Coordinates of C-alpha atoms in Angstrom, one line a residue:
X283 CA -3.8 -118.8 47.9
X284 CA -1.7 -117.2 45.2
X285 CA -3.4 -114.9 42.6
X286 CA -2.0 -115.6 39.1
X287 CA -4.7 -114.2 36.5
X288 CA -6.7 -110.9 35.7
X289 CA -4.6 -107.4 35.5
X290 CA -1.9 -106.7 33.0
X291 CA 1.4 -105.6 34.8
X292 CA 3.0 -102.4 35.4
X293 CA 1.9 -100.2 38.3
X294 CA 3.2 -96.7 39.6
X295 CA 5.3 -96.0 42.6
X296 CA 3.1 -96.2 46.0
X297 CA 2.7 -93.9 48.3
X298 CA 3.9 -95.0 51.6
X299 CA 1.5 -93.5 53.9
X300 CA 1.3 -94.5 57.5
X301 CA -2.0 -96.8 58.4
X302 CA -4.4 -96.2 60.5
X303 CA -6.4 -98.2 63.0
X304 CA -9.6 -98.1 61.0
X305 CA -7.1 -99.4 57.7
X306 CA -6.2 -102.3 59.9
X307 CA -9.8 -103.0 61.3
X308 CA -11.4 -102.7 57.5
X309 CA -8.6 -105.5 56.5
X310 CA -9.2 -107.8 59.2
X311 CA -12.6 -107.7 58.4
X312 CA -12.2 -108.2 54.7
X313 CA -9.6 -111.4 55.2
X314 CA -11.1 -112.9 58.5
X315 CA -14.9 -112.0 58.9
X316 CA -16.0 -114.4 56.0
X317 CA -19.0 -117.0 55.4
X318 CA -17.8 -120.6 55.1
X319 CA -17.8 -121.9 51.0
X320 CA -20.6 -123.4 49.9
X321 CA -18.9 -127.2 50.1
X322 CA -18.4 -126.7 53.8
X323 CA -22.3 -125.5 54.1
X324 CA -23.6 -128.6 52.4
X325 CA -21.6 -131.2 54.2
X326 CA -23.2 -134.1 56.5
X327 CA -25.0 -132.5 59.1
X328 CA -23.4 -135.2 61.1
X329 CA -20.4 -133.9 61.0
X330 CA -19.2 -131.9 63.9
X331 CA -19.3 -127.5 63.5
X332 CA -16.7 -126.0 61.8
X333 CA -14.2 -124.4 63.9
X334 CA -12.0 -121.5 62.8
X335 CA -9.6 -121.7 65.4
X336 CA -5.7 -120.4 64.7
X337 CA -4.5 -121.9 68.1
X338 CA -5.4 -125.2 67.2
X339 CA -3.2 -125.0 63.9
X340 CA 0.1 -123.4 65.9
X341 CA -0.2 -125.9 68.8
X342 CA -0.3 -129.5 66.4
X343 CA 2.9 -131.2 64.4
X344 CA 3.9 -131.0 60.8
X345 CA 4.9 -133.0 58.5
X346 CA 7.6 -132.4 55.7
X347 CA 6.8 -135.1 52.6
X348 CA 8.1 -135.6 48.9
X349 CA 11.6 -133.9 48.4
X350 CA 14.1 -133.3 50.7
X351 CA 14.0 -129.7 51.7
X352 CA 16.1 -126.8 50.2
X353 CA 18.0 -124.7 52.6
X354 CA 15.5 -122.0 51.3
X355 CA 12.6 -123.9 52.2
X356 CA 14.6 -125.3 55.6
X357 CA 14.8 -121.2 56.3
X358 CA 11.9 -120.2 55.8
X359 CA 10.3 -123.2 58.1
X360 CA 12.5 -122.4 60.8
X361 CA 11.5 -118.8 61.0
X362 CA 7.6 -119.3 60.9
X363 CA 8.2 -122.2 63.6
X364 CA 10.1 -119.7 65.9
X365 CA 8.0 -116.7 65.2
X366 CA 4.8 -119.2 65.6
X367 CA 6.2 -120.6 69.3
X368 CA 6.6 -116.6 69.9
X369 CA 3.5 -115.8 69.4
X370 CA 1.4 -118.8 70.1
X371 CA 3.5 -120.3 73.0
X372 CA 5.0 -124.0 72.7
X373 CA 4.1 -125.5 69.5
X374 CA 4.1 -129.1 67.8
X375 CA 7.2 -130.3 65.8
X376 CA 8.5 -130.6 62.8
X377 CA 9.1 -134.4 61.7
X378 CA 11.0 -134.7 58.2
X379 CA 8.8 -137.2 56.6
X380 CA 10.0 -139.6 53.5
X381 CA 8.5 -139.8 50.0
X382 CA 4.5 -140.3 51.1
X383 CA 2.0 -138.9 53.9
X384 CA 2.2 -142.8 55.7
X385 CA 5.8 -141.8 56.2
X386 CA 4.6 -139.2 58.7
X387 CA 4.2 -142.4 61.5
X388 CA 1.0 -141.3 62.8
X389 CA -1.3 -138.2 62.0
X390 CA -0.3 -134.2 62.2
X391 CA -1.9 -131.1 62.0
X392 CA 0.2 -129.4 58.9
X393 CA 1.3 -131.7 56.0
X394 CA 3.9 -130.1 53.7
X395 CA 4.4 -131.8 50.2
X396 CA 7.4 -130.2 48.6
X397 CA 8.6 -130.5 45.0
X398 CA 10.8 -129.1 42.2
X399 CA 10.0 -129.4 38.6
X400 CA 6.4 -130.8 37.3
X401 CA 3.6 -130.7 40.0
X402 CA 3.2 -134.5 41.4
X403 CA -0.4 -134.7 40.5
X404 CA -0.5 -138.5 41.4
X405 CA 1.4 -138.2 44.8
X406 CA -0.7 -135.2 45.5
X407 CA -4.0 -136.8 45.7
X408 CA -2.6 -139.9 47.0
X409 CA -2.1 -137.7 49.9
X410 CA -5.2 -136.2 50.4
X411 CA -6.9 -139.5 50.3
X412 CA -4.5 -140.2 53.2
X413 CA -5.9 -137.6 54.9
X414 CA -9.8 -138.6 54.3
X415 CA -8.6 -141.7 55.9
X416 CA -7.4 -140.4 58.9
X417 CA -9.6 -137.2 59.4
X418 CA -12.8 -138.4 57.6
X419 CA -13.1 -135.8 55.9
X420 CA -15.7 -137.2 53.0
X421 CA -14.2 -136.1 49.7
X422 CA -15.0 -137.2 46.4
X423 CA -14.2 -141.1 45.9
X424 CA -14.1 -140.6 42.0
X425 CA -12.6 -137.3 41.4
X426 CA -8.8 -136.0 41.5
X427 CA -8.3 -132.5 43.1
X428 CA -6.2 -130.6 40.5
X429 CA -2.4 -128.4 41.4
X430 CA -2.9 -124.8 39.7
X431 CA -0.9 -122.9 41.3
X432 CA 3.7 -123.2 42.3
X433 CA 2.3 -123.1 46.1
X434 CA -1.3 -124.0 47.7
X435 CA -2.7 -124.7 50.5
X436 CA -5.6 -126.7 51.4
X437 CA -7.6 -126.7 55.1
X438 CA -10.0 -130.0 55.8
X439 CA -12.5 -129.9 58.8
X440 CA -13.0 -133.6 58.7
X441 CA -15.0 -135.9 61.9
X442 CA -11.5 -136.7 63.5
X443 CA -10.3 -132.8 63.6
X444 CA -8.6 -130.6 61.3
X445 CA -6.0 -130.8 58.6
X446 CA -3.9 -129.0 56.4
X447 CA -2.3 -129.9 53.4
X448 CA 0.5 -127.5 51.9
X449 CA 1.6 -128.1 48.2
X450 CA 5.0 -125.9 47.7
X451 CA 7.2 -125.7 45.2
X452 CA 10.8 -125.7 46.0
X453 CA 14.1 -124.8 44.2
X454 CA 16.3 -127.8 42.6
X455 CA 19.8 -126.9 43.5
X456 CA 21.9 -123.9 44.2
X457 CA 23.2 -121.1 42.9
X458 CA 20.1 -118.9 43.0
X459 CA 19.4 -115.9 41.5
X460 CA 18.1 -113.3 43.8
X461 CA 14.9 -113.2 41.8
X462 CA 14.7 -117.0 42.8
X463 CA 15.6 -116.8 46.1
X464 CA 12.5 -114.4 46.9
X465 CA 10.3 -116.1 44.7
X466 CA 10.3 -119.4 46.7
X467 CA 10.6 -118.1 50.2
X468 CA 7.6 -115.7 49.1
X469 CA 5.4 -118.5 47.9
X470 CA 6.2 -120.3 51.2
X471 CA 5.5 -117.7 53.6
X472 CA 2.4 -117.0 52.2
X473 CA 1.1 -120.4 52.5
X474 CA 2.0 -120.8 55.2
X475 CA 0.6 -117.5 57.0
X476 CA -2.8 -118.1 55.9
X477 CA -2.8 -121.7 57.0
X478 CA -1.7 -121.0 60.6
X479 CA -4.2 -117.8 60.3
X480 CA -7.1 -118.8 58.2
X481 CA -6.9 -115.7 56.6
X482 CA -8.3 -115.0 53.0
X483 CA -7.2 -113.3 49.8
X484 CA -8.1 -109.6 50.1
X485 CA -8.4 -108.2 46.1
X486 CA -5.6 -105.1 46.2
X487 CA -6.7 -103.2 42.6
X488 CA -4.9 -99.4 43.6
X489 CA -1.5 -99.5 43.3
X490 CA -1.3 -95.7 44.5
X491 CA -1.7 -97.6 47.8
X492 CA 1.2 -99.6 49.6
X493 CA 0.3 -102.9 50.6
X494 CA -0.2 -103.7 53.9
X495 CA -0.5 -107.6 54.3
X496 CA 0.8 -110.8 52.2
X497 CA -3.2 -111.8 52.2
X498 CA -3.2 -108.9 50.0
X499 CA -2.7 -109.7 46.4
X500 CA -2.4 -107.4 43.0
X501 CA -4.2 -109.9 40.4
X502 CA -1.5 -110.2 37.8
X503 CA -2.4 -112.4 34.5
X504 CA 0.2 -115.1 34.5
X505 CA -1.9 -117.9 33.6
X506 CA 0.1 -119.0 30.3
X507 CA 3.6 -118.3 32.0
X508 CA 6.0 -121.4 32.9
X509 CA 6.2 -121.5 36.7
X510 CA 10.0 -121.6 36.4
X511 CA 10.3 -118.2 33.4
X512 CA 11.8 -114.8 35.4
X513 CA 9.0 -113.5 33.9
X514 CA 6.5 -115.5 36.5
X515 CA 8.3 -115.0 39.3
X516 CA 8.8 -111.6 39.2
X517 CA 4.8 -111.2 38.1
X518 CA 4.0 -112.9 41.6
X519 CA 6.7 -111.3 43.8
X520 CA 4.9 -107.9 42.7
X521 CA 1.4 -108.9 43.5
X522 CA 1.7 -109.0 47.2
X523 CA 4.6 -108.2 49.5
X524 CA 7.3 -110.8 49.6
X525 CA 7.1 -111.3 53.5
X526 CA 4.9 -111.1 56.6
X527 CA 3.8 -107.2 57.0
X528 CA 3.4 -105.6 60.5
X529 CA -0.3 -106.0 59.9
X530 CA 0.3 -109.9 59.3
X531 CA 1.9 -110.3 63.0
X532 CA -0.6 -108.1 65.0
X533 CA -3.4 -110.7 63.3
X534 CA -1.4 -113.4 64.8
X535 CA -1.0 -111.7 68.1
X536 CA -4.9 -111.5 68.1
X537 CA -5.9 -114.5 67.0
X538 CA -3.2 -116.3 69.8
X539 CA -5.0 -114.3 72.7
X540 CA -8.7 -114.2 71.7
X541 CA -10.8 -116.6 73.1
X542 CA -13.2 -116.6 70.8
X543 CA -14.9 -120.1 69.6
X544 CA -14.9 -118.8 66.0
X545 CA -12.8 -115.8 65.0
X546 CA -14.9 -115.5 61.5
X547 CA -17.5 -112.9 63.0
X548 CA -17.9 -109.4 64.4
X549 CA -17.3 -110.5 67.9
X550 CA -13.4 -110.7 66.6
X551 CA -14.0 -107.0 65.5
X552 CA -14.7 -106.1 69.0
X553 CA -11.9 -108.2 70.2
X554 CA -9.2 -106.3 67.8
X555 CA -10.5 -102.6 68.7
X556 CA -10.9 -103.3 72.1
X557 CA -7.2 -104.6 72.4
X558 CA -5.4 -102.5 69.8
X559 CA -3.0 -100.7 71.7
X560 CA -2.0 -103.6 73.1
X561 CA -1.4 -105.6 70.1
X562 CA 0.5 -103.1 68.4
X563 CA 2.9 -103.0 71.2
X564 CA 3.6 -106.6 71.2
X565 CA 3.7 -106.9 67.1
X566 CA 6.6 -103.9 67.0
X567 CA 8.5 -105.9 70.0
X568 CA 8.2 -109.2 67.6
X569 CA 8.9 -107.6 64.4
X570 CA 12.3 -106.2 65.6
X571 CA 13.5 -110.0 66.8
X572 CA 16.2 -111.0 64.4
X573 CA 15.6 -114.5 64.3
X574 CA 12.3 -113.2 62.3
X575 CA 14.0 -111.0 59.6
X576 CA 14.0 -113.8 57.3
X577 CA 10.1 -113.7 56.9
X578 CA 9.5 -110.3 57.3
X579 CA 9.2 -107.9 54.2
X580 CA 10.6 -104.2 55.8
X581 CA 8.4 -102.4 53.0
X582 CA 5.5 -102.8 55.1
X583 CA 6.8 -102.3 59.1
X584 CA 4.3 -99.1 59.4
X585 CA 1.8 -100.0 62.2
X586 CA -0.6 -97.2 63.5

């Protein structure tokens, strides 16, 4: 989820130093060995167990709602999907949906709303009660779930399976500027990356040190910015890197080959030292595919 309040801006050069294996293990742990929120804990014991499973994510269809998609957006979906099928093996499809979720003709894994302009509060929640409908998932009858952020993304464990809902905001028309054009393909790939990967927002506070994921993010205060001023978008492209780091792939490597029933624990640990060598083989053979180079940020390639 995108971070858009706390630290003033301004920051010193990094230093680019090489990580190692213990950098990449200490970050895994931080964004993927995590206790389930609260609301999760205190839902119907009826329900079935939670499972944090990045296979099931890759292998199900999405859903493109609301606008029709900008050639940015269209890019940037393209690449995930093709670096996701790499990874992951075959994976579900992409169906170009209409204005609502019912367009989608049946349910999906991944729903993607996208929009320009204000945030479509009302179509937004008429989607997610879509979703309760189909999933039973169990949220609030008499309460609206509110858009704070340009791009978020939202994960449901419901009785009929898993869900994800993706709110992204698009570009209205072309020319861009290139502060634009990585502003909206940044917000994307982020959302996308820790929907497929489950992985959560690790707090980056020294800017001596280079980043080494997009889960990574530089609290910046933006709060009373306008989500279209330069001066937003260029806050939020410096908070995190504007694509997929080396570190990002090799997680995606690792959670497509573990077997694990939960990857949220220390057994995934294990799995990651036990098997590093062998994932950082296979995420500096992906990262070099060109088909890829849309998604990838080349400011963090370094892998140990």
């Amino acid at each position: 989820m995108l971070a858009v309040c706390c630290a003033a801006l301004g920051f010193a050069q990094p230093i680019w130093a090489e990580p190692t294996k213990t950098d990449f293990l200490a970050l895994a742990q931080k964004g993927w060995v995590y206790e389930l929120r609260n609301s999760v804990k205190r839902r119907d014991a009826s329900m079935p167990a939670v499972r944090i499973d990045s296979k099931e994510m890759a292998k199900g269809s999405i859903c493109v709602i609301g606008e029709q998609p900008h050639a940015i957006t269209q890019g940037v979906l393209r690449a995930f999907q093709n670096l996701i099928a790499s990874v992951y093996g075959p994976v579900g499809t992409v169906t170009w949906g209409g204005a609502t979720a019912a367009s989608c003709h049946g349910p999906h894994r991944t729903y993607i709303r996208l929009y320009s302009g204000r945030p479509p509060h009302h179509a937004y929640n008429r989607d997610l009660r879509m979703l309760d409908q189909i999933y039973h998932i169990g949220l609030p009858k008499d309460r609206d779930q509110f858009v704070r952020s340009p791009a978020q993304a939202s994960t449901f464990f419901g009785r009929e399976g898993l869900a994800s809902h993706l709110l992204i905001k698009q570009p209205s028309a072309m020319p861009l500027s290139p502060l634009e054009r990585g502003f909206y393909a940044s917000i994307l790939i982020e959302e996308l990356y820790q929907a497929f990967s489950f992985g959560m927002d690790v707090l980056h506070f020294d800017r001596q040190k280079a980043f080494l994921s997009k889960i990574e993010e530089y609290p910046v205060n933006l709060r009373n910015l306008d989500w279209d001023s330069p001066r937003f978008m260029q806050g939020l492209l410096t908070s995190n890197p504007r694509g997929l780091c080396a570190f990002d792939v090799f997680m995606l490597h690792a959670l497509a080959t573990s077997e694990l029933e939960n990857v949220n624990s220390n057994a995934f640990l294990e799995y990651l030292d036990h098997h590093f060598d062998e994932l950082v083989q296979q995420t500096r053979a992906t990262v070099q595919e060109p088909e890829f180079a849309g998604i990838i940020d080349r400011n963090c390639m370094d892998a140990p």
